[in-house]
């Protein structure tokens, strides 16, 4: 009877573990709307440095202080897009000017 | 609360949500792979794909929300 009971018990334990994992994910708002997900990410980012600090002091490792990233990828991307678009918008006018100048230069050379 | 920065905020929310959902799907895929599927790889890929799909759907709904019309079906 124990031989028949054991697989059932194993299945129930596995099912409860998997169900608990899914429930924790649902409860933390990981499976909800976009705003919930963004909030969960912010919470995780705020909770990460103290947690790492606690872990390293518990294990006894000496981690060097994390370098401060002063670089903002979204700002750089936006600046890049603006630069490209403004360059594209003045490109025809500049091309005309350079052509006229080049033509004048060649004419002066030929004279 | 400038209205022209609303699009930027929506994109930020979309990217954050994609990261969260990808991570959650990946994690749940690992859990299911270890518990039920004898450590095969496909549940992990399935979970990550499902997370990305949920994030895409959320982003789509977020971007379309000013234009969605709510109507009632009058019989």
CSV table of C-alpha atoms in Angstrom, one decimal:
chain,number,residue,atom,x,y,z
A,1,UNK,CA,0.0,0.0,0.0
A,2,UNK,CA,2.9,2.3,0.7
A,3,UNK,CA,4.3,1.5,-2.8
A,4,UNK,CA,1.0,2.8,-4.3
A,5,UNK,CA,0.8,5.8,-2.0
A,6,UNK,CA,4.3,7.1,-2.6
A,7,UNK,CA,3.9,8.2,-6.3
A,8,UNK,CA,0.7,9.9,-5.4
A,9,UNK,CA,2.3,11.7,-2.5
A,10,UNK,CA,5.2,12.7,-4.7
A,11,UNK,CA,2.9,14.1,-7.3
A,12,UNK,CA,1.0,16.1,-4.7
A,13,UNK,CA,4.2,17.6,-3.3
A,14,UNK,CA,5.4,18.4,-6.9
A,15,UNK,CA,2.0,19.9,-7.7
A,16,UNK,CA,2.0,22.1,-4.6
A,17,UNK,CA,5.5,23.3,-5.2
A,18,UNK,CA,4.7,24.3,-8.8
A,19,UNK,CA,1.3,25.8,-7.7
A,20,UNK,CA,3.1,27.8,-5.0
A,21,UNK,CA,5.6,29.2,-7.5
A,22,UNK,CA,2.8,30.2,-9.9
A,23,UNK,CA,0.9,31.8,-7.0
A,24,UNK,CA,3.9,33.7,-5.7
A,25,UNK,CA,4.5,35.1,-9.3
A,26,UNK,CA,0.8,36.1,-9.5
A,27,UNK,CA,0.8,37.6,-6.1
A,28,UNK,CA,3.8,39.8,-6.8
A,29,UNK,CA,2.1,41.2,-9.8
A,30,UNK,CA,4.5,39.6,-12.2
A,31,UNK,CA,1.7,38.3,-14.4
A,32,UNK,CA,-0.6,41.3,-14.4
A,33,UNK,CA,-0.8,44.5,-16.4
A,34,UNK,CA,2.1,46.7,-17.7
A,35,UNK,CA,2.0,49.1,-14.7
A,36,UNK,CA,2.1,46.3,-12.2
A,37,UNK,CA,5.1,44.8,-14.0
A,38,UNK,CA,6.9,48.2,-14.0
A,39,UNK,CA,6.2,48.6,-10.3
A,40,UNK,CA,7.5,45.1,-9.5
A,41,UNK,CA,10.7,45.9,-11.4
A,42,UNK,CA,11.2,49.1,-9.5
A,43,UNK,CA,10.6,47.3,-6.2
A,44,UNK,CA,13.2,44.7,-7.2
A,45,UNK,CA,15.7,47.3,-8.2
A,46,UNK,CA,15.4,49.1,-4.9
A,47,UNK,CA,15.5,45.9,-2.9
A,48,UNK,CA,18.6,44.5,-4.7
A,49,UNK,CA,21.5,46.5,-3.2
A,50,UNK,CA,20.6,46.0,0.5
A,51,UNK,CA,20.0,42.3,-0.2
A,52,UNK,CA,23.4,41.9,-1.9
A,53,UNK,CA,25.0,43.8,1.0
A,54,UNK,CA,23.4,41.5,3.5
A,55,UNK,CA,24.4,38.4,1.6
A,56,UNK,CA,28.1,39.4,1.2
A,57,UNK,CA,28.4,40.4,4.8
A,58,UNK,CA,26.8,37.1,5.8
A,59,UNK,CA,29.1,35.0,3.6
A,60,UNK,CA,32.1,37.2,4.5
A,61,UNK,CA,33.2,38.3,1.0
A,62,UNK,CA,34.5,41.8,0.4
A,63,UNK,CA,32.9,43.0,-2.8
A,64,UNK,CA,34.4,46.3,-4.2
A,65,UNK,CA,31.8,49.1,-4.2
A,66,UNK,CA,29.7,48.9,-7.4
A,67,UNK,CA,30.8,51.6,-9.9
A,68,UNK,CA,28.2,54.3,-10.3
A,69,UNK,CA,26.8,54.1,-13.8
A,70,UNK,CA,26.3,57.8,-14.8
A,71,UNK,CA,25.4,56.7,-18.2
A,72,UNK,CA,21.7,56.9,-19.2
A,73,UNK,CA,21.0,54.7,-22.2
A,74,UNK,CA,17.6,56.3,-22.9
A,75,UNK,CA,19.1,59.8,-22.9
A,76,UNK,CA,21.9,58.8,-25.2
A,77,UNK,CA,19.5,57.1,-27.5
A,78,UNK,CA,17.2,60.1,-27.6
A,79,UNK,CA,20.1,62.4,-28.3
A,80,UNK,CA,21.3,60.1,-31.1
A,81,UNK,CA,17.9,60.0,-32.7
A,82,UNK,CA,17.6,63.8,-32.5
A,83,UNK,CA,21.1,64.3,-34.0
A,84,UNK,CA,20.3,61.9,-36.9
A,85,UNK,CA,17.0,63.5,-37.7
A,86,UNK,CA,18.3,67.0,-37.6
A,87,UNK,CA,21.2,66.0,-39.8
A,88,UNK,CA,18.8,64.4,-42.3
A,89,UNK,CA,16.6,67.5,-42.3
A,90,UNK,CA,19.4,69.8,-43.2
A,91,UNK,CA,21.0,67.3,-45.6
A,92,UNK,CA,19.4,68.5,-48.9
A,93,UNK,CA,20.1,72.1,-48.2
A,94,UNK,CA,23.7,71.3,-47.3
A,95,UNK,CA,24.1,69.2,-50.4
A,96,UNK,CA,22.9,72.0,-52.6
A,97,UNK,CA,25.3,74.5,-51.0
A,98,UNK,CA,28.3,72.1,-51.3
A,99,UNK,CA,27.4,71.4,-55.0
A,100,UNK,CA,27.2,75.2,-55.7
A,101,UNK,CA,30.5,75.8,-54.0
A,102,UNK,CA,32.1,72.8,-55.7
A,103,UNK,CA,30.9,74.0,-59.1
A,104,UNK,CA,32.2,77.5,-58.4
A,105,UNK,CA,35.6,76.1,-57.4
A,106,UNK,CA,35.8,74.0,-60.5
A,107,UNK,CA,34.8,77.0,-62.6
A,108,UNK,CA,37.5,79.1,-61.0
A,109,UNK,CA,40.0,76.3,-61.6
A,110,UNK,CA,39.1,76.1,-65.2
A,111,UNK,CA,39.2,79.9,-65.8
B,1,UNK,CA,2.6,65.7,-16.6
B,2,UNK,CA,3.3,66.8,-20.2
B,3,UNK,CA,1.2,64.9,-22.7
B,4,UNK,CA,4.1,64.7,-25.2
B,5,UNK,CA,6.1,62.7,-22.6
B,6,UNK,CA,3.3,60.2,-22.2
B,7,UNK,CA,4.6,58.2,-25.1
B,8,UNK,CA,8.0,58.0,-23.5
B,9,UNK,CA,6.5,56.9,-20.3
B,10,UNK,CA,4.5,54.2,-22.1
B,11,UNK,CA,7.6,52.9,-23.8
B,12,UNK,CA,9.4,52.8,-20.4
B,13,UNK,CA,6.6,50.9,-18.8
B,14,UNK,CA,6.5,48.5,-21.8
B,15,UNK,CA,10.3,47.7,-21.6
B,16,UNK,CA,10.1,47.3,-17.8
B,17,UNK,CA,7.1,45.0,-18.1
B,18,UNK,CA,8.9,43.0,-20.8
B,19,UNK,CA,11.9,42.5,-18.6
B,20,UNK,CA,9.7,41.4,-15.7
B,21,UNK,CA,7.6,39.0,-17.7
B,22,UNK,CA,10.5,37.5,-19.5
B,23,UNK,CA,12.2,36.9,-16.1
B,24,UNK,CA,9.1,35.5,-14.5
B,25,UNK,CA,8.4,33.2,-17.5
B,26,UNK,CA,12.0,32.0,-17.5
B,27,UNK,CA,11.9,31.3,-13.8
B,28,UNK,CA,8.6,29.5,-13.9
B,29,UNK,CA,9.9,27.5,-16.9
B,30,UNK,CA,12.9,26.4,-14.9
B,31,UNK,CA,10.6,25.4,-12.0
B,32,UNK,CA,8.3,23.4,-14.2
B,33,UNK,CA,11.2,21.9,-16.1
B,34,UNK,CA,12.9,20.7,-12.9
B,35,UNK,CA,9.7,19.5,-11.2
B,36,UNK,CA,7.7,17.9,-13.9
B,37,UNK,CA,9.7,17.5,-17.1
B,38,UNK,CA,12.9,15.8,-16.1
B,39,UNK,CA,15.1,18.9,-16.6
B,40,UNK,CA,14.4,19.2,-20.3
B,41,UNK,CA,15.0,22.6,-22.0
B,42,UNK,CA,11.7,23.2,-23.8
B,43,UNK,CA,9.6,24.3,-20.7
B,44,UNK,CA,12.2,27.1,-20.2
B,45,UNK,CA,11.8,28.3,-23.8
B,46,UNK,CA,8.0,27.9,-23.6
B,47,UNK,CA,7.9,29.9,-20.4
B,48,UNK,CA,10.1,32.7,-21.7
B,49,UNK,CA,8.1,32.8,-24.9
B,50,UNK,CA,4.8,33.0,-23.0
B,51,UNK,CA,6.3,35.9,-20.9
B,52,UNK,CA,7.3,37.8,-24.0
B,53,UNK,CA,3.9,37.2,-25.5
B,54,UNK,CA,2.1,38.5,-22.4
B,55,UNK,CA,4.4,41.6,-22.4
B,56,UNK,CA,3.7,42.2,-26.1
B,57,UNK,CA,-0.1,42.0,-25.4
B,58,UNK,CA,0.2,44.4,-22.5
B,59,UNK,CA,2.2,46.9,-24.5
B,60,UNK,CA,-0.2,46.7,-27.4
B,61,UNK,CA,-3.1,47.4,-25.1
B,62,UNK,CA,-1.3,50.3,-23.4
B,63,UNK,CA,-0.4,51.9,-26.7
B,64,UNK,CA,-3.9,51.4,-28.2
B,65,UNK,CA,-5.8,52.5,-25.1
B,66,UNK,CA,-6.6,56.1,-26.3
B,67,UNK,CA,-8.0,54.7,-29.5
B,68,UNK,CA,-10.0,51.7,-28.3
B,69,UNK,CA,-13.7,52.3,-28.7
B,70,UNK,CA,-16.0,50.8,-26.2
B,71,UNK,CA,-19.4,50.1,-27.6
B,72,UNK,CA,-22.5,48.3,-26.6
B,73,UNK,CA,-24.3,45.9,-28.8
B,74,UNK,CA,-27.9,47.0,-29.1
B,75,UNK,CA,-30.1,44.2,-30.2
